[in-house]
Amino acid sequence: MQRTLIKDLHAAVGREVAVQGWVKAIRDQKRVQFLILRDPTGLAQATVERSPEKAVLNDRIAVLTRESAVTVSGTVVANPIVKTGGIEISIRDLTVDGPADRLLPIDVSGVQEPNPEIRLNWRFLDLRRPENLLVFQVQTVIEHAMREYWLQEGFVEIHSPKLMGSASESGAEVFTVEYFDRPAYLAQSPQFYKQMAMAAGFERVFEIGPAFRADPSFTPRHATEFTSVDMEMSWIDSHEDVMAFEERWLQYALERLRDRLGTQIHDTFDVDVVVPAVPFPRLPMADALKILARRGHTPERAGDLDPAGERLLSEYVAQELHHQFVFVTDYPAAGRAFYHMRHEHEPALTKGYDLLWNGIEVTTGAQREHRYNVLVAQAEEKGLSLEPIQFYLDFFKYGCPPHGGFGFGLSRMLMVLLARPNIREVTFVYRGPTRLFP
RNA sequence: GGGGGCGUGGUGUAGCCUGGUUCAACACACCUGCCUGUCACGCAGGAGACCGCGGGUUCAAAUCCCGUCGCUCCCGCCA
């Protein structure tokens, strides 16, 4: 018999169905046995009376365990008393397809919240909780909407190599791996390769893929492996074009998300998906620091925001400008990558920006320096050795258009969007400095 | 890498400050029995932890001290 999803049971009253899912609860009473079944679409009650004719079935249910994977067949019956939708399945037969051990290592029912370490150890069980499934349904809708928007705008999807012969970023720590008889490095970002696509004349590209950072960062928003959402576009006038693209792109993705899953997100996480108005507020770094100073906060490092500063600035933007997002622009060159373009009349400042969303940095973007000589000079100024990145510098020697782009943290977005406390529970399988399993 | 917090049955917690007859408790899960429809089912009973690990102080340590490991948060780094 074809499987019926739990969400469709209400349309099958009076019919024989087969439901497949997990046993959430068993209430085995003297006269009647009740099962609460869970599949990805919802919960349903299944019932059978104890009787001599049903002895085999009754006995099977008597030894059934929670979280076993089962197939239940029976007739859908309307019964207004039943809390799971006013319908239940009168069980004709039950097959245990995958039995579960009696003692579960963590509570899947949601009554208790095991500590984070144990939840990650038993991630596949933790993920059975409906709210965790929703996180990844949200991720799916967002990624899909982002791709839709890019396709409408003529972008080409690329997949850049994750094994590299030299480090892709100046500062960030890099993982070294054995590559036959020599070392290789895991890509810290697709930066060099999306710029290569600009030199190749692709004009507009995007990539959603893994990035690796060997930073021993112990915060709720860092991972050693994460999914980076990247794009790069040619023939721009300035980083303003990149920001103008990003805000419309995010607006589109969030609008699609609100329409598709807004109600479910509200019911599950008690947060409303807000479709942001464009343009997003823009604040040059110098102004941002003045605002923070007025609010009594001065970051330790000159010319940059610390995490507390990012939170306070977002608070200011929410209160005064009524927006969840803010572009912080015109970062000092000292703190930015060598390939960020500088302002013509203010070479100490870059055409680089960060995007803050409710106090968390979700994007770094910039117009890139595409003039070979200027780029080399900036690399030398940062003390970089040119030889390992010569292949990259060569991109700019044979006719590369002006261009810019950004990198966007997918899990950070989910974390902020769904108001989750850390990146680990919105990452399918988290990787951190001390976490390589499961 | 620097600083703070935490580590008690399968899970979540109490006890720790003010060491010793509430020092191993409570809830969930599990086991046995009972229960005419439950829906966080209920009721009765039961099993399960040498209190992260090592050392020290003391007549006596889950409790105080030191070390160590793990987790977590803040800072640094960033997506």
Short mmCIF file of C-alpha atoms (C1' of nucleotides) in Angstrom, two decimals:
data_model
loop_
_atom_site.label_atom_id
_atom_site.label_comp_id
_atom_site.label_asym_id
_atom_site.label_seq_id
_atom_site.Cartn_x
_atom_site.Cartn_y
_atom_site.Cartn_z
CA MET A 1 0.00 0.00 0.00
CA GLN A 2 1.21 3.49 -0.81
CA ARG A 3 2.37 5.58 2.10
CA THR A 4 0.17 8.41 3.34
CA LEU A 5 1.85 11.39 5.00
CA ILE A 6 0.45 12.40 8.34
CA LYS A 7 -0.47 15.88 7.08
CA ASP A 8 -2.78 14.22 4.53
CA LEU A 9 -4.64 11.95 6.95
CA HIS A 10 -7.52 14.36 7.48
CA ALA A 11 -8.45 13.88 3.82
CA ALA A 12 -8.45 10.10 4.19
CA VAL A 13 -11.13 9.62 6.86
CA GLY A 14 -12.86 6.28 6.36
CA ARG A 15 -10.07 4.91 4.19
CA GLU A 16 -7.38 2.35 4.80
CA VAL A 17 -3.91 3.95 4.89
CA ALA A 18 -0.30 3.10 5.67
CA VAL A 19 1.66 5.58 7.72
CA GLN A 20 5.44 5.38 8.16
CA GLY A 21 7.31 7.17 10.89
CA TRP A 22 8.68 7.04 14.41
CA VAL A 23 7.00 6.11 17.66
CA LYS A 24 6.96 9.25 19.76
CA ALA A 25 4.95 7.85 22.66
CA ILE A 26 3.28 4.61 23.75
CA ARG A 27 0.36 4.54 26.16
CA ASP A 28 -0.35 0.88 26.75
CA GLN A 29 -3.52 0.57 28.81
CA LYS A 30 -5.64 -2.34 29.91
CA ARG A 31 -8.30 -1.96 27.23
CA VAL A 32 -6.70 0.20 24.57
CA GLN A 33 -3.21 0.81 23.26
CA PHE A 34 -2.32 4.27 21.98
CA LEU A 35 0.66 5.22 19.82
CA ILE A 36 1.73 8.70 18.88
CA LEU A 37 3.48 8.56 15.51
CA ARG A 38 5.73 11.22 14.03
CA ASP A 39 6.74 11.69 10.42
CA PRO A 40 8.30 14.79 8.87
CA THR A 41 4.85 16.28 8.32
CA GLY A 42 3.30 15.96 11.75
CA LEU A 43 1.95 13.82 14.60
CA ALA A 44 -0.85 11.28 14.54
CA GLN A 45 -2.46 8.96 17.03
CA ALA A 46 -2.90 5.29 16.26
CA THR A 47 -5.12 3.09 18.38
CA VAL A 48 -6.00 -0.55 18.88
CA GLU A 49 -8.25 -2.19 21.45
CA ARG A 50 -6.92 -5.13 23.39
CA SER A 51 -8.80 -8.26 22.46
CA PRO A 52 -8.09 -11.97 21.96
CA GLU A 53 -8.44 -11.60 18.18
CA LYS A 54 -5.77 -8.88 18.18
CA ALA A 55 -3.45 -10.66 20.58
CA VAL A 56 -0.49 -10.82 18.17
CA LEU A 57 -0.74 -7.12 17.40
CA ASN A 58 -1.33 -6.25 21.08
CA ASP A 59 1.76 -8.19 22.11
CA ARG A 60 3.87 -6.52 19.46
CA ILE A 61 2.85 -3.09 20.71
CA ALA A 62 3.41 -4.16 24.32
CA VAL A 63 7.13 -4.63 23.60
CA LEU A 64 7.44 -1.70 21.19
CA THR A 65 9.99 1.00 22.07
CA ARG A 66 9.92 4.76 21.60
CA GLU A 67 11.66 6.10 18.52
CA SER A 68 11.37 2.81 16.68
CA ALA A 69 10.75 3.24 12.95
CA VAL A 70 7.43 1.62 12.07
CA THR A 71 4.85 1.11 9.37
CA VAL A 72 1.27 1.28 10.64
CA SER A 73 -1.69 0.35 8.48
CA GLY A 74 -5.30 0.86 9.42
CA THR A 75 -8.41 2.91 8.90
CA VAL A 76 -8.53 6.65 9.47
CA VAL A 77 -11.31 7.49 11.91
CA ALA A 78 -12.69 10.89 12.81
CA ASN A 79 -12.75 11.42 16.57
CA PRO A 80 -13.08 14.99 17.86
CA ILE A 81 -11.68 14.03 21.26
CA VAL A 82 -8.25 13.26 19.82
CA LYS A 83 -5.87 16.18 20.25
CA THR A 84 -3.76 15.41 17.19
CA GLY A 85 -6.15 16.82 14.63
CA GLY A 86 -9.39 15.12 15.65
CA ILE A 87 -8.52 11.96 13.73
CA GLU A 88 -6.80 8.71 14.57
CA ILE A 89 -5.76 5.52 12.87
CA SER A 90 -7.50 2.35 13.95
CA ILE A 91 -4.57 -0.04 13.65
CA ARG A 92 -4.97 -3.16 11.53
CA ASP A 93 -1.29 -4.05 11.42
CA LEU A 94 2.06 -2.72 12.61
CA THR A 95 5.53 -3.58 11.33
CA VAL A 96 8.66 -2.63 13.23
CA ASP A 97 11.03 -1.66 10.41
CA GLY A 98 13.79 -0.37 12.68
CA PRO A 99 13.57 -1.09 16.39
CA ALA A 100 15.08 1.38 18.86
CA ASP A 101 16.96 0.41 22.00
CA ARG A 102 14.87 0.94 25.12
CA LEU A 103 17.15 3.46 26.78
CA LEU A 104 17.51 6.49 24.53
CA PRO A 105 20.70 8.51 25.03
CA ILE A 106 18.83 11.82 24.78
CA ASP A 107 15.25 12.94 25.07
CA VAL A 108 13.79 13.31 21.59
CA SER A 109 10.31 14.31 22.70
CA GLY A 110 11.38 17.84 23.59
CA VAL A 111 10.49 17.60 27.29
CA GLN A 112 14.12 17.99 28.34
CA GLU A 113 16.92 19.96 26.75
CA PRO A 114 20.10 17.84 27.03
CA ASN A 115 23.34 19.76 27.28
CA PRO A 116 24.88 20.88 23.98
CA GLU A 117 27.72 18.39 23.98
CA ILE A 118 25.45 15.37 24.37
CA ARG A 119 23.06 16.69 21.76
CA LEU A 120 25.94 16.96 19.29
CA ASN A 121 27.22 13.50 20.19
CA TRP A 122 23.79 12.12 19.30
CA ARG A 123 23.09 14.60 16.54
CA PHE A 124 20.95 12.24 14.47
CA LEU A 125 18.55 11.83 17.38
CA ASP A 126 18.64 15.52 18.18
CA LEU A 127 17.74 16.23 14.56
CA ARG A 128 14.57 14.13 14.89
CA ARG A 129 13.04 16.95 16.87
CA PRO A 130 10.65 18.78 14.55
CA GLU A 131 12.13 22.20 15.23
CA ASN A 132 15.50 20.97 14.02
CA LEU A 133 14.01 19.65 10.80
CA LEU A 134 12.42 23.05 10.30
CA VAL A 135 15.84 24.73 10.53
CA PHE A 136 16.98 22.84 7.47
CA GLN A 137 13.72 23.31 5.63
CA VAL A 138 14.28 27.03 6.18
CA GLN A 139 17.83 26.70 4.89
CA THR A 140 16.55 24.91 1.79
CA VAL A 141 13.98 27.59 0.99
CA ILE A 142 16.51 30.38 1.48
CA GLU A 143 19.19 28.80 -0.67
CA HIS A 144 16.63 28.09 -3.36
CA ALA A 145 15.39 31.68 -3.31
CA MET A 146 18.94 33.03 -3.45
CA ARG A 147 19.64 30.90 -6.51
CA GLU A 148 16.38 32.00 -8.12
CA TYR A 149 17.38 35.62 -7.72
CA TRP A 150 20.86 35.07 -9.08
CA LEU A 151 19.51 33.22 -12.08
CA GLN A 152 17.09 36.05 -12.81
CA GLU A 153 20.08 38.39 -12.72
CA GLY A 154 22.19 36.38 -15.13
CA PHE A 155 24.64 34.82 -12.69
CA VAL A 156 26.68 31.68 -13.36
CA GLU A 157 27.19 29.11 -10.62
CA ILE A 158 30.76 27.97 -10.07
CA HIS A 159 32.41 25.32 -7.90
CA SER A 160 35.90 26.36 -6.95
CA PRO A 161 38.57 23.97 -5.66
CA LYS A 162 38.88 23.40 -1.95
CA LEU A 163 42.39 21.98 -2.24
CA MET A 164 44.88 24.74 -2.86
CA GLY A 165 48.60 25.07 -3.40
CA SER A 166 48.84 28.21 -1.28
CA ALA A 167 46.77 29.91 1.39
CA SER A 168 43.85 31.91 -0.01
CA GLU A 169 43.72 34.65 2.61
CA SER A 170 46.47 36.58 4.24
CA GLY A 171 45.69 36.36 7.93
CA ALA A 172 43.32 33.50 8.67
CA GLU A 173 44.82 30.22 9.79
CA VAL A 174 44.89 27.51 7.18
CA PHE A 175 44.53 23.72 7.41
CA THR A 176 47.38 21.78 5.86
CA VAL A 177 46.72 18.36 4.35
CA GLU A 178 48.98 15.77 2.79
CA TYR A 179 48.77 15.95 -0.97
CA PHE A 180 50.87 13.04 -2.26
CA ASP A 181 54.46 14.17 -1.67
CA ARG A 182 53.79 17.79 -0.74
CA PRO A 183 51.50 19.91 1.41
CA ALA A 184 48.21 21.35 0.22
CA TYR A 185 45.85 23.76 1.96
CA LEU A 186 42.09 23.75 2.47
CA ALA A 187 40.41 26.79 0.95
CA GLN A 188 39.58 29.47 3.51
CA SER A 189 37.29 31.10 0.95
CA PRO A 190 36.60 30.99 -2.80
CA GLN A 191 37.90 34.54 -3.05
CA PHE A 192 40.69 34.02 -5.56
CA TYR A 193 38.58 31.83 -7.82
CA LYS A 194 35.51 34.00 -8.02
CA GLN A 195 37.84 36.84 -9.02
CA MET A 196 39.39 34.47 -11.55
CA ALA A 197 35.90 34.10 -13.03
CA MET A 198 35.83 37.89 -13.44
CA ALA A 199 39.13 37.75 -15.30
CA ALA A 200 37.65 34.92 -17.35
CA GLY A 201 34.78 37.14 -18.46
CA PHE A 202 31.97 35.32 -16.64
CA GLU A 203 30.94 38.75 -15.31
CA ARG A 204 28.61 37.50 -12.58
CA VAL A 205 29.16 34.35 -10.52
CA PHE A 206 28.04 32.78 -7.29
CA GLU A 207 29.05 29.79 -5.23
CA ILE A 208 27.60 28.08 -2.17
CA GLY A 209 30.27 25.84 -0.74
CA PRO A 210 32.48 24.91 2.19
CA ALA A 211 35.21 27.10 3.64
CA PHE A 212 37.78 26.01 6.20
CA ARG A 213 39.43 28.10 8.89
CA ALA A 214 41.98 26.68 11.32
CA ASP A 215 41.19 29.34 13.93
CA PRO A 216 40.76 28.05 17.49
CA SER A 217 37.72 30.27 17.94
CA PHE A 218 35.51 29.49 20.91
CA THR A 219 32.40 31.51 20.28
CA PRO A 220 28.77 30.71 19.48
CA ARG A 221 29.20 31.97 15.91
CA HIS A 222 32.38 30.28 14.64
CA ALA A 223 33.08 26.90 13.08
CA THR A 224 36.20 25.48 11.46
CA GLU A 225 34.17 24.35 8.47
CA PHE A 226 31.20 26.38 7.33
CA THR A 227 29.06 26.99 4.28
CA SER A 228 30.05 30.20 2.58
CA VAL A 229 27.66 31.97 0.22
CA ASP A 230 29.73 33.98 -2.23
CA MET A 231 29.17 36.16 -5.25
CA GLU A 232 31.20 38.43 -7.46
CA MET A 233 30.07 40.85 -10.18
CA SER A 234 31.90 42.83 -12.87
CA TRP A 235 31.63 46.34 -14.27
CA ILE A 236 30.62 47.97 -11.04
CA ASP A 237 31.26 51.61 -10.21
CA SER A 238 31.89 51.03 -6.54
CA HIS A 239 31.08 48.84 -3.57
CA GLU A 240 27.75 50.64 -3.50
CA ASP A 241 26.69 48.49 -6.46
CA VAL A 242 27.54 45.36 -4.48
CA MET A 243 25.56 46.51 -1.45
CA ALA A 244 22.63 47.50 -3.64
CA PHE A 245 22.63 44.01 -5.08
CA GLU A 246 22.96 42.28 -1.74
CA GLU A 247 20.08 44.10 -0.08
CA ARG A 248 17.67 43.30 -2.90
CA TRP A 249 18.86 39.71 -2.96
CA LEU A 250 18.29 39.33 0.78
CA GLN A 251 14.95 41.06 0.56
CA TYR A 252 13.88 38.58 -2.10
CA ALA A 253 15.07 35.54 -0.14
CA LEU A 254 13.39 36.67 3.06
CA GLU A 255 10.17 37.48 1.26
CA ARG A 256 10.06 34.00 -0.23
CA LEU A 257 10.83 32.51 3.15
CA ARG A 258 8.11 34.48 4.88
CA ASP A 259 5.56 33.36 2.29
CA ARG A 260 6.58 29.71 2.38
CA LEU A 261 7.42 29.09 6.06
CA GLY A 262 6.67 32.30 7.97
CA THR A 263 3.76 30.84 9.94
CA GLN A 264 5.60 27.68 10.85
CA ILE A 265 8.66 29.70 11.93
CA HIS A 266 6.48 31.91 14.08
CA ASP A 267 4.74 28.94 15.70
CA THR A 268 7.98 27.03 16.32
CA PHE A 269 10.52 29.71 17.22
CA ASP A 270 8.26 32.62 18.14
CA VAL A 271 10.02 34.93 15.70
CA ASP A 272 8.54 36.81 12.78
CA VAL A 273 10.31 36.76 9.44
CA VAL A 274 10.67 40.45 8.65
CA VAL A 275 11.12 41.35 5.00
CA PRO A 276 13.59 44.24 5.17
CA ALA A 277 12.97 47.52 3.38
CA VAL A 278 15.57 48.66 0.86
CA PRO A 279 17.83 50.46 0.89
CA PHE A 280 19.38 49.19 4.13
CA PRO A 281 20.91 51.89 6.32
CA ARG A 282 24.57 52.65 5.55
CA LEU A 283 27.03 53.98 8.10
CA PRO A 284 30.65 54.83 7.38
CA MET A 285 32.90 53.36 10.05
CA ALA A 286 33.87 56.83 11.31
CA ASP A 287 30.21 57.69 11.92
CA ALA A 288 29.55 54.32 13.50
CA LEU A 289 32.34 54.93 16.00
CA LYS A 290 30.95 58.37 16.85
CA ILE A 291 27.54 56.86 17.52
CA LEU A 292 29.11 54.25 19.77
CA ALA A 293 31.13 56.90 21.58
CA ARG A 294 27.95 58.84 22.28
CA ARG A 295 26.54 55.66 23.75
CA GLY A 296 29.59 55.25 25.93
CA HIS A 297 31.42 52.52 24.05
CA THR A 298 34.88 52.76 22.51
CA PRO A 299 36.26 49.61 20.86
CA GLU A 300 39.75 48.58 21.92
CA ARG A 301 41.16 48.52 18.43
CA ALA A 302 41.01 51.83 16.65
CA GLY A 303 38.93 51.95 13.51
CA ASP A 304 37.16 48.64 13.98
CA LEU A 305 34.11 47.27 15.74
CA ASP A 306 34.33 44.70 18.49
CA PRO A 307 31.45 42.28 19.15
CA ALA A 308 29.97 44.55 21.81
CA GLY A 309 30.24 47.46 19.39
CA GLU A 310 28.44 45.45 16.71
CA ARG A 311 25.61 44.68 19.10
CA LEU A 312 25.30 48.27 20.28
CA LEU A 313 25.39 49.63 16.75
CA SER A 314 22.60 47.28 15.70
CA GLU A 315 20.62 48.38 18.74
CA TYR A 316 21.06 51.99 17.64
CA VAL A 317 19.97 51.16 14.10
CA ALA A 318 16.92 49.29 15.35
CA GLN A 319 15.86 52.13 17.64
CA GLU A 320 16.66 55.14 15.48
CA LEU A 321 16.45 53.81 11.94
CA HIS A 322 14.00 50.96 12.54
CA HIS A 323 15.98 48.38 10.61
CA GLN A 324 17.50 44.97 11.42
CA PHE A 325 20.34 45.42 8.94
CA VAL A 326 23.11 47.95 8.61
CA PHE A 327 25.97 48.25 6.16
CA VAL A 328 29.12 49.54 7.83
CA THR A 329 31.26 51.05 5.10
CA ASP A 330 34.65 52.65 4.51
CA TYR A 331 36.75 50.42 6.74
CA PRO A 332 40.33 51.55 7.34
CA ALA A 333 42.78 49.78 5.06
CA ALA A 334 44.83 48.59 8.02
CA GLY A 335 42.23 46.03 9.00
CA ARG A 336 41.17 44.82 5.58
CA ALA A 337 42.49 42.35 3.02
CA PHE A 338 45.08 43.58 0.54
CA TYR A 339 42.71 43.13 -2.41
CA HIS A 340 40.12 45.62 -1.14
CA MET A 341 40.13 48.74 -3.28
CA ARG A 342 41.02 52.02 -1.58
CA HIS A 343 39.17 55.29 -1.96
CA GLU A 344 40.76 57.50 -4.64
CA HIS A 345 40.98 60.59 -2.45
CA GLU A 346 41.31 58.83 0.90
CA PRO A 347 43.72 55.91 0.44
CA ALA A 348 43.62 55.02 4.12
CA LEU A 349 40.00 53.92 3.64
CA THR A 350 38.75 50.95 1.63
CA LYS A 351 35.73 50.41 -0.52
CA GLY A 352 34.97 47.55 1.79
CA TYR A 353 31.92 46.97 3.96
CA ASP A 354 30.46 44.60 6.50
CA LEU A 355 26.79 43.80 6.87
CA LEU A 356 25.50 43.50 10.42
CA TRP A 357 22.19 41.78 11.12
CA ASN A 358 20.84 42.17 14.64
CA GLY A 359 24.33 42.58 16.00
CA ILE A 360 26.05 39.76 14.13
CA GLU A 361 28.41 40.17 11.21
CA VAL A 362 26.97 38.16 8.33
CA THR A 363 28.85 39.57 5.35
CA THR A 364 32.15 41.06 4.32
CA GLY A 365 32.17 42.66 0.89
CA ALA A 366 34.16 45.12 -1.20
CA GLN A 367 35.07 46.45 -4.53
CA ARG A 368 38.27 44.60 -5.40
CA GLU A 369 41.45 46.17 -6.63
CA HIS A 370 41.71 45.06 -10.27
CA ARG A 371 44.70 47.17 -11.32
CA TYR A 372 47.75 44.92 -11.28
CA ASN A 373 50.30 47.46 -10.14
CA VAL A 374 48.12 48.85 -7.39
CA LEU A 375 47.25 45.35 -6.19
CA VAL A 376 50.92 44.33 -6.05
CA ALA A 377 51.76 47.48 -4.15
CA GLN A 378 49.01 46.79 -1.62
CA ALA A 379 50.14 43.19 -1.19
CA GLU A 380 53.69 44.34 -0.56
CA GLU A 381 52.47 46.96 1.89
CA LYS A 382 50.82 44.16 3.88
CA GLY A 383 54.11 42.27 3.87
CA LEU A 384 52.85 39.40 1.73
CA SER A 385 55.23 37.32 -0.27
CA LEU A 386 54.17 37.57 -3.89
CA GLU A 387 55.49 34.30 -5.21
CA PRO A 388 52.81 31.98 -3.75
CA ILE A 389 50.01 34.23 -4.99
CA GLN A 390 51.49 35.09 -8.36
CA PHE A 391 48.90 32.87 -10.09
CA TYR A 392 46.25 35.11 -8.53
CA LEU A 393 48.02 38.36 -9.37
CA ASP A 394 48.27 37.22 -12.98
CA PHE A 395 44.46 37.40 -13.24
CA PHE A 396 44.82 41.17 -13.38
CA LYS A 397 47.51 41.45 -16.06
CA TYR A 398 45.46 40.62 -19.12
CA GLY A 399 42.33 42.71 -19.02
CA CYS A 400 40.26 42.31 -15.88
CA PRO A 401 37.15 44.48 -15.47
CA PRO A 402 36.41 46.40 -12.29
CA HIS A 403 34.47 44.14 -9.96
CA GLY A 404 33.36 43.41 -6.43
CA GLY A 405 31.44 40.93 -4.34
CA PHE A 406 30.83 39.52 -0.92
CA GLY A 407 30.94 36.45 1.25
CA PHE A 408 27.93 35.60 3.36
CA GLY A 409 27.67 33.13 6.25
CA LEU A 410 24.74 30.80 5.67
CA SER A 411 24.58 29.37 9.20
CA ARG A 412 25.06 32.79 10.74
CA MET A 413 22.04 33.89 8.80
CA LEU A 414 19.97 30.99 10.15
CA MET A 415 21.18 31.69 13.66
CA VAL A 416 20.11 35.33 13.53
CA LEU A 417 16.94 34.68 11.55
CA LEU A 418 15.63 31.99 13.89
CA ALA A 419 17.10 33.59 17.05
CA ARG A 420 19.04 30.43 17.90
CA PRO A 421 21.78 30.90 20.51
CA ASN A 422 24.62 29.32 18.54
CA ILE A 423 25.78 28.18 15.14
CA ARG A 424 26.12 24.55 16.17
CA GLU A 425 22.43 23.80 16.27
CA VAL A 426 21.76 25.42 12.89
CA THR A 427 24.60 23.50 11.25
CA PHE A 428 23.72 19.99 10.08
CA VAL A 429 26.94 18.54 11.45
CA TYR A 430 29.14 21.04 13.28
CA ARG A 431 32.90 21.15 13.02
CA GLY A 432 34.89 23.06 15.64
CA PRO A 433 38.38 23.11 17.11
CA THR A 434 37.61 20.09 19.31
CA ARG A 435 34.76 18.51 17.36
CA LEU A 436 35.41 16.06 14.49
CA PHE A 437 32.60 13.58 15.26
CA PRO A 438 30.02 12.52 14.36
"C1'" G B 1 45.72 31.72 22.76
"C1'" G B 2 43.91 35.04 27.57
"C1'" G B 3 39.73 35.36 31.35
"C1'" G B 4 35.03 33.58 33.88
"C1'" G B 5 31.46 29.47 34.80
"C1'" C B 6 30.25 24.37 34.93
"C1'" G B 7 31.22 18.77 35.24
"C1'" U B 8 26.27 14.34 40.40
"C1'" G B 9 22.42 7.29 37.62
"C1'" G B 10 20.46 6.85 30.40
"C1'" U B 11 18.59 12.37 30.46
"C1'" G B 12 17.54 17.08 33.22
"C1'" U B 13 18.48 18.95 38.01
"C1'" A B 14 18.98 19.55 43.86
"C1'" G B 15 22.73 19.01 47.52
"C1'" C B 16 28.47 22.26 47.56
"C1'" C B 17 28.96 28.73 50.27
"C1'" U B 18 27.83 27.06 56.18
"C1'" G B 19 32.52 19.53 55.44
"C1'" G B 20 29.71 14.68 59.39
"C1'" U B 21 21.81 11.05 60.63
"C1'" U B 22 17.65 14.38 54.76
"C1'" C B 23 24.77 13.06 51.66
"C1'" A B 24 23.38 10.53 47.82
"C1'" A B 25 17.66 13.22 46.62
"C1'" C B 26 13.83 14.76 42.87
"C1'" A B 27 11.79 14.63 37.84
"C1'" C B 28 11.85 12.25 32.95
"C1'" A B 29 13.20 7.69 30.69
"C1'" C B 30 13.61 2.25 31.91
"C1'" C B 31 11.58 -2.57 34.49
"C1'" U B 32 7.25 -5.24 37.18
"C1'" G B 33 2.14 -5.06 38.41
"C1'" C B 34 -2.54 -2.45 38.27
"C1'" C B 35 -5.71 0.79 35.30
"C1'" U B 36 -12.64 0.95 30.11
"C1'" G B 37 -9.69 6.26 25.54
"C1'" U B 38 -5.29 7.96 26.84
"C1'" C B 39 -3.28 12.43 24.88
"C1'" A B 40 3.02 15.44 29.67
"C1'" C B 41 -2.22 9.18 30.88
"C1'" G B 42 -2.67 7.82 36.07
"C1'" C B 43 -1.50 4.61 40.51
"C1'" A B 44 1.83 1.15 43.34
"C1'" G B 45 6.50 -1.05 43.54
"C1'" G B 46 11.66 -1.68 41.49
"C1'" A B 47 16.51 -1.44 39.31
"C1'" G B 48 20.16 2.23 38.13
"C1'" A B 49 25.49 7.11 40.11
"C1'" C B 50 31.61 4.91 44.25
"C1'" C B 51 29.13 12.68 42.68
"C1'" G B 52 34.76 14.02 35.33
"C1'" C B 53 39.86 12.20 36.65
"C1'" G B 54 44.34 12.47 39.99
"C1'" G B 55 46.39 14.23 44.37
"C1'" G B 56 46.03 17.00 49.06
"C1'" U B 57 43.75 19.02 53.85
"C1'" U B 58 40.80 16.52 57.77
"C1'" C B 59 38.97 11.86 62.60
"C1'" A B 60 35.57 12.63 58.22
"C1'" A B 61 35.10 15.24 51.26
"C1'" A B 62 30.00 15.28 46.13
"C1'" U B 63 30.99 19.48 49.57
"C1'" C B 64 37.42 22.80 51.08
"C1'" C B 65 42.51 23.23 48.32
"C1'" C B 66 45.86 22.06 44.06
"C1'" G B 67 46.51 19.85 39.37
"C1'" U B 68 44.41 17.76 35.00
"C1'" C B 69 40.79 16.71 31.20
"C1'" G B 70 36.17 18.02 28.98
"C1'" C B 71 32.24 21.40 28.00
"C1'" U B 72 30.47 26.35 27.94
"C1'" C B 73 30.47 31.77 27.86
"C1'" C B 74 33.34 36.47 27.24
"C1'" C B 75 37.70 38.54 24.62
"C1'" G B 76 41.01 37.98 20.26
"C1'" C B 77 39.97 36.09 14.85
"C1'" C B 78 36.16 36.19 11.40
"C1'" A B 79 31.37 34.09 7.60
#
